[in-house]
């Protein structure tokens, strides 16, 4: 398994290097899809990097929840840590996110043109079916985590826990059957290094609960830094400009 993973990393690295060589001096003429593909290949080929981020939720009634802050570290292409300020387990792999966007998106466009000589900014619309399936999986995983913490049969409240879990699962199934999810990403890429510097995700949900329509939005902001243990000038500048909610 390790040998196969090492071979896949080498292949991605070679593809990335050939892409750079083939593009040469035509960086300004790359299509939005090419920028997205190169940023994914660049991050996949990077041995180590750090990222920090936050995720917040807002309802249609204006209710906002406390943002969940997280930070991760990748070494030898493996995600070693992902720490959050909450009790819930969070799964977020930046390479997988870019890979999915690269393979299945509805639209990719450049929003800052050639005005910025250091970075290019993409606006990416994720495929609606992929977005819904992704969030369905995440929500079910969160409920499964509650089930994993169920008291044993000889403990108090075991029966009440089982009943509440079954009720919650039924409610979730009903909500997911009506849920629609629309996701957009804003991706900032270093023009020279072809690496992602910042990623913002906004997902809007619409669903029915107890026969009433509801909507909410989730915002995730991520910064990348310390590529292969060093901060580039562009990354340092982005780090100063970006603020987290």
PDB file of N, CA and C in Angstrom, residues 16-65:
ATOM      1  N   UNK A  16       2.576  17.583 -12.593  1.00  0.00           N
ATOM      2  CA  UNK A  16       2.654  18.989 -12.212  1.00  0.00           C
ATOM      3  C   UNK A  16       3.855  19.668 -12.861  1.00  0.00           C
ATOM      4  N   UNK A  17       5.023  19.012 -12.829  1.00  0.00           N
ATOM      5  CA  UNK A  17       6.232  19.585 -13.417  1.00  0.00           C
ATOM      6  C   UNK A  17       6.106  19.732 -14.930  1.00  0.00           C
ATOM      7  N   UNK A  18       5.513  18.733 -15.583  1.00  0.00           N
ATOM      8  CA  UNK A  18       5.323  18.799 -17.023  1.00  0.00           C
ATOM      9  C   UNK A  18       4.333  19.886 -17.397  1.00  0.00           C
ATOM     10  N   UNK A  19       3.337  20.085 -16.547  1.00  0.00           N
ATOM     11  CA  UNK A  19       2.358  21.134 -16.814  1.00  0.00           C
ATOM     12  C   UNK A  19       3.019  22.498 -16.781  1.00  0.00           C
ATOM     13  N   UNK A  20       3.902  22.702 -15.793  1.00  0.00           N
ATOM     14  CA  UNK A  20       4.611  23.971 -15.698  1.00  0.00           C
ATOM     15  C   UNK A  20       5.502  24.178 -16.912  1.00  0.00           C
ATOM     16  N   UNK A  21       6.246  23.130 -17.270  1.00  0.00           N
ATOM     17  CA  UNK A  21       7.158  23.235 -18.409  1.00  0.00           C
ATOM     18  C   UNK A  21       6.397  23.487 -19.705  1.00  0.00           C
ATOM     19  N   UNK A  22       5.264  22.820 -19.865  1.00  0.00           N
ATOM     20  CA  UNK A  22       4.497  22.962 -21.089  1.00  0.00           C
ATOM     21  C   UNK A  22       3.857  24.318 -21.212  1.00  0.00           C
ATOM     22  N   UNK A  23       3.484  24.921 -20.070  1.00  0.00           N
ATOM     23  CA  UNK A  23       2.820  26.215 -20.131  1.00  0.00           C
ATOM     24  C   UNK A  23       3.809  27.343 -20.391  1.00  0.00           C
ATOM     25  N   UNK A  24       5.011  27.196 -19.872  1.00  0.00           N
ATOM     26  CA  UNK A  24       6.051  28.175 -20.135  1.00  0.00           C
ATOM     27  C   UNK A  24       5.628  29.589 -19.821  1.00  0.00           C
ATOM     28  N   UNK A  25       5.634  30.430 -20.830  1.00  0.00           N
ATOM     29  CA  UNK A  25       5.330  31.836 -20.640  1.00  0.00           C
ATOM     30  C   UNK A  25       3.891  32.196 -20.964  1.00  0.00           C
ATOM     31  N   UNK A  26       3.023  31.212 -21.024  1.00  0.00           N
ATOM     32  CA  UNK A  26       1.642  31.518 -21.397  1.00  0.00           C
ATOM     33  C   UNK A  26       0.742  31.548 -20.176  1.00  0.00           C
ATOM     34  N   UNK A  27       1.319  31.861 -19.004  1.00  0.00           N
ATOM     35  CA  UNK A  27       0.545  31.877 -17.773  1.00  0.00           C
ATOM     36  C   UNK A  27      -0.648  32.798 -17.835  1.00  0.00           C
ATOM     37  N   UNK A  28      -0.500  33.942 -18.480  1.00  0.00           N
ATOM     38  CA  UNK A  28      -1.584  34.905 -18.541  1.00  0.00           C
ATOM     39  C   UNK A  28      -2.720  34.426 -19.430  1.00  0.00           C
ATOM     40  N   UNK A  29      -2.473  33.410 -20.246  1.00  0.00           N
ATOM     41  CA  UNK A  29      -3.480  32.936 -21.186  1.00  0.00           C
ATOM     42  C   UNK A  29      -4.102  31.616 -20.743  1.00  0.00           C
ATOM     43  N   UNK A  30      -3.819  31.170 -19.532  1.00  0.00           N
ATOM     44  CA  UNK A  30      -4.406  29.934 -19.049  1.00  0.00           C
ATOM     45  C   UNK A  30      -5.898  30.108 -18.847  1.00  0.00           C
ATOM     46  N   UNK A  31      -6.626  29.050 -19.112  1.00  0.00           N
ATOM     47  CA  UNK A  31      -8.064  29.067 -18.889  1.00  0.00           C
ATOM     48  C   UNK A  31      -8.334  28.893 -17.393  1.00  0.00           C
ATOM     49  N   UNK A  32      -9.539  29.239 -16.920  1.00  0.00           N
ATOM     50  CA  UNK A  32      -9.877  29.013 -15.506  1.00  0.00           C
ATOM     51  C   UNK A  32      -9.721  27.547 -15.110  1.00  0.00           C
ATOM     52  N   UNK A  33     -10.110  26.636 -15.996  1.00  0.00           N
ATOM     53  CA  UNK A  33      -9.985  25.210 -15.702  1.00  0.00           C
ATOM     54  C   UNK A  33      -8.527  24.795 -15.543  1.00  0.00           C
ATOM     55  N   UNK A  34      -7.639  25.395 -16.347  1.00  0.00           N
ATOM     56  CA  UNK A  34      -6.212  25.078 -16.234  1.00  0.00           C
ATOM     57  C   UNK A  34      -5.660  25.566 -14.905  1.00  0.00           C
ATOM     58  N   UNK A  35      -6.051  26.769 -14.473  1.00  0.00           N
ATOM     59  CA  UNK A  35      -5.589  27.271 -13.178  1.00  0.00           C
ATOM     60  C   UNK A  35      -6.034  26.344 -12.052  1.00  0.00           C
ATOM     61  N   UNK A  36      -7.274  25.882 -12.103  1.00  0.00           N
ATOM     62  CA  UNK A  36      -7.788  24.983 -11.073  1.00  0.00           C
ATOM     63  C   UNK A  36      -7.023  23.672 -11.073  1.00  0.00           C
ATOM     64  N   UNK A  37      -6.791  23.106 -12.247  1.00  0.00           N
ATOM     65  CA  UNK A  37      -6.078  21.838 -12.360  1.00  0.00           C
ATOM     66  C   UNK A  37      -4.646  21.962 -11.851  1.00  0.00           C
ATOM     67  N   UNK A  38      -3.980  23.065 -12.195  1.00  0.00           N
ATOM     68  CA  UNK A  38      -2.599  23.261 -11.769  1.00  0.00           C
ATOM     69  C   UNK A  38      -2.498  23.478 -10.258  1.00  0.00           C
ATOM     70  N   UNK A  39      -3.465  24.181  -9.684  1.00  0.00           N
ATOM     71  CA  UNK A  39      -3.420  24.403  -8.239  1.00  0.00           C
ATOM     72  C   UNK A  39      -3.631  23.096  -7.484  1.00  0.00           C
ATOM     73  N   UNK A  40      -4.523  22.240  -8.012  1.00  0.00           N
ATOM     74  CA  UNK A  40      -4.716  20.927  -7.396  1.00  0.00           C
ATOM     75  C   UNK A  40      -3.444  20.088  -7.505  1.00  0.00           C
ATOM     76  N   UNK A  41      -2.856  20.029  -8.712  1.00  0.00           N
ATOM     77  CA  UNK A  41      -1.628  19.244  -8.905  1.00  0.00           C
ATOM     78  C   UNK A  41      -0.498  19.785  -8.037  1.00  0.00           C
ATOM     79  N   UNK A  42      -0.422  21.124  -7.924  1.00  0.00           N
ATOM     80  CA  UNK A  42       0.636  21.730  -7.118  1.00  0.00           C
ATOM     81  C   UNK A  42       0.526  21.365  -5.654  1.00  0.00           C
ATOM     82  N   UNK A  43      -0.695  21.401  -5.109  1.00  0.00           N
ATOM     83  CA  UNK A  43      -0.866  21.066  -3.694  1.00  0.00           C
ATOM     84  C   UNK A  43      -0.657  19.573  -3.467  1.00  0.00           C
ATOM     85  N   UNK A  44      -1.146  18.738  -4.392  1.00  0.00           N
ATOM     86  CA  UNK A  44      -0.972  17.290  -4.254  1.00  0.00           C
ATOM     87  C   UNK A  44       0.501  16.900  -4.303  1.00  0.00           C
ATOM     88  N   UNK A  45       1.310  17.686  -5.029  1.00  0.00           N
ATOM     89  CA  UNK A  45       2.733  17.375  -5.162  1.00  0.00           C
ATOM     90  C   UNK A  45       3.578  17.977  -4.046  1.00  0.00           C
ATOM     91  N   UNK A  46       2.968  18.808  -3.191  1.00  0.00           N
ATOM     92  CA  UNK A  46       3.703  19.462  -2.109  1.00  0.00           C
ATOM     93  C   UNK A  46       3.853  18.516  -0.929  1.00  0.00           C
ATOM     94  N   UNK A  47       5.077  18.357  -0.469  1.00  0.00           N
ATOM     95  CA  UNK A  47       5.370  17.383   0.581  1.00  0.00           C
ATOM     96  C   UNK A  47       4.723  17.753   1.900  1.00  0.00           C
ATOM     97  N   UNK A  48       4.785  19.038   2.285  1.00  0.00           N
ATOM     98  CA  UNK A  48       4.204  19.427   3.558  1.00  0.00           C
ATOM     99  C   UNK A  48       3.711  20.871   3.499  1.00  0.00           C
ATOM    100  N   UNK A  49       2.677  21.143   4.286  1.00  0.00           N
ATOM    101  CA  UNK A  49       2.131  22.495   4.396  1.00  0.00           C
ATOM    102  C   UNK A  49       1.190  22.545   5.594  1.00  0.00           C
ATOM    103  N   UNK A  50       0.871  23.749   6.020  1.00  0.00           N
ATOM    104  CA  UNK A  50      -0.076  23.960   7.106  1.00  0.00           C
ATOM    105  C   UNK A  50      -1.293  24.696   6.565  1.00  0.00           C
ATOM    106  N   UNK A  51      -2.420  24.550   7.249  1.00  0.00           N
ATOM    107  CA  UNK A  51      -3.583  25.346   6.900  1.00  0.00           C
ATOM    108  C   UNK A  51      -4.404  25.630   8.148  1.00  0.00           C
ATOM    109  N   UNK A  52      -5.028  26.785   8.168  1.00  0.00           N
ATOM    110  CA  UNK A  52      -5.909  27.180   9.264  1.00  0.00           C
ATOM    111  C   UNK A  52      -7.227  27.635   8.669  1.00  0.00           C
ATOM    112  N   UNK A  53      -8.286  27.518   9.440  1.00  0.00           N
ATOM    113  CA  UNK A  53      -9.583  27.910   8.896  1.00  0.00           C
ATOM    114  C   UNK A  53     -10.644  28.058   9.953  1.00  0.00           C
ATOM    115  N   UNK A  54     -11.829  28.481   9.509  1.00  0.00           N
ATOM    116  CA  UNK A  54     -12.981  28.584  10.390  1.00  0.00           C
ATOM    117  C   UNK A  54     -14.234  28.275   9.599  1.00  0.00           C
ATOM    118  N   UNK A  55     -15.235  27.719  10.293  1.00  0.00           N
ATOM    119  CA  UNK A  55     -16.519  27.404   9.675  1.00  0.00           C
ATOM    120  C   UNK A  55     -17.628  27.970  10.545  1.00  0.00           C
ATOM    121  N   UNK A  56     -18.542  28.728   9.941  1.00  0.00           N
ATOM    122  CA  UNK A  56     -19.638  29.324  10.691  1.00  0.00           C
ATOM    123  C   UNK A  56     -20.964  29.020  10.003  1.00  0.00           C
ATOM    124  N   UNK A  57     -22.050  29.070  10.775  1.00  0.00           N
ATOM    125  CA  UNK A  57     -23.388  28.767  10.277  1.00  0.00           C
ATOM    126  C   UNK A  57     -24.314  29.935  10.581  1.00  0.00           C
ATOM    127  N   UNK A  58     -25.135  30.295   9.597  1.00  0.00           N
ATOM    128  CA  UNK A  58     -26.146  31.333   9.777  1.00  0.00           C
ATOM    129  C   UNK A  58     -27.470  30.828   9.225  1.00  0.00           C
ATOM    130  N   UNK A  59     -28.553  31.079   9.973  1.00  0.00           N
ATOM    131  CA  UNK A  59     -29.874  30.653   9.533  1.00  0.00           C
ATOM    132  C   UNK A  59     -30.581  31.792   8.817  1.00  0.00           C
ATOM    133  N   UNK A  60     -31.709  31.459   8.177  1.00  0.00           N
ATOM    134  CA  UNK A  60     -32.449  32.485   7.455  1.00  0.00           C
ATOM    135  C   UNK A  60     -33.046  33.524   8.386  1.00  0.00           C
ATOM    136  N   UNK A  61     -33.170  33.177   9.678  1.00  0.00           N
ATOM    137  CA  UNK A  61     -33.689  34.131  10.648  1.00  0.00           C
ATOM    138  C   UNK A  61     -32.628  35.037  11.233  1.00  0.00           C
ATOM    139  N   UNK A  62     -31.381  34.887  10.763  1.00  0.00           N
ATOM    140  CA  UNK A  62     -30.299  35.739  11.247  1.00  0.00           C
ATOM    141  C   UNK A  62     -29.544  35.171  12.431  1.00  0.00           C
ATOM    142  N   UNK A  63     -29.900  33.959  12.860  1.00  0.00           N
ATOM    143  CA  UNK A  63     -29.202  33.328  13.978  1.00  0.00           C
ATOM    144  C   UNK A  63     -27.839  32.823  13.517  1.00  0.00           C
ATOM    145  N   UNK A  64     -26.791  33.215  14.232  1.00  0.00           N
ATOM    146  CA  UNK A  64     -25.426  32.807  13.882  1.00  0.00           C
ATOM    147  C   UNK A  64     -24.832  31.994  15.027  1.00  0.00           C
ATOM    148  N   UNK A  65     -24.208  30.877  14.692  1.00  0.00           N
ATOM    149  CA  UNK A  65     -23.569  30.027  15.688  1.00  0.00           C
ATOM    150  C   UNK A  65     -22.088  30.391  15.822  1.00  0.00           C
TER     151      UNK A  65
END
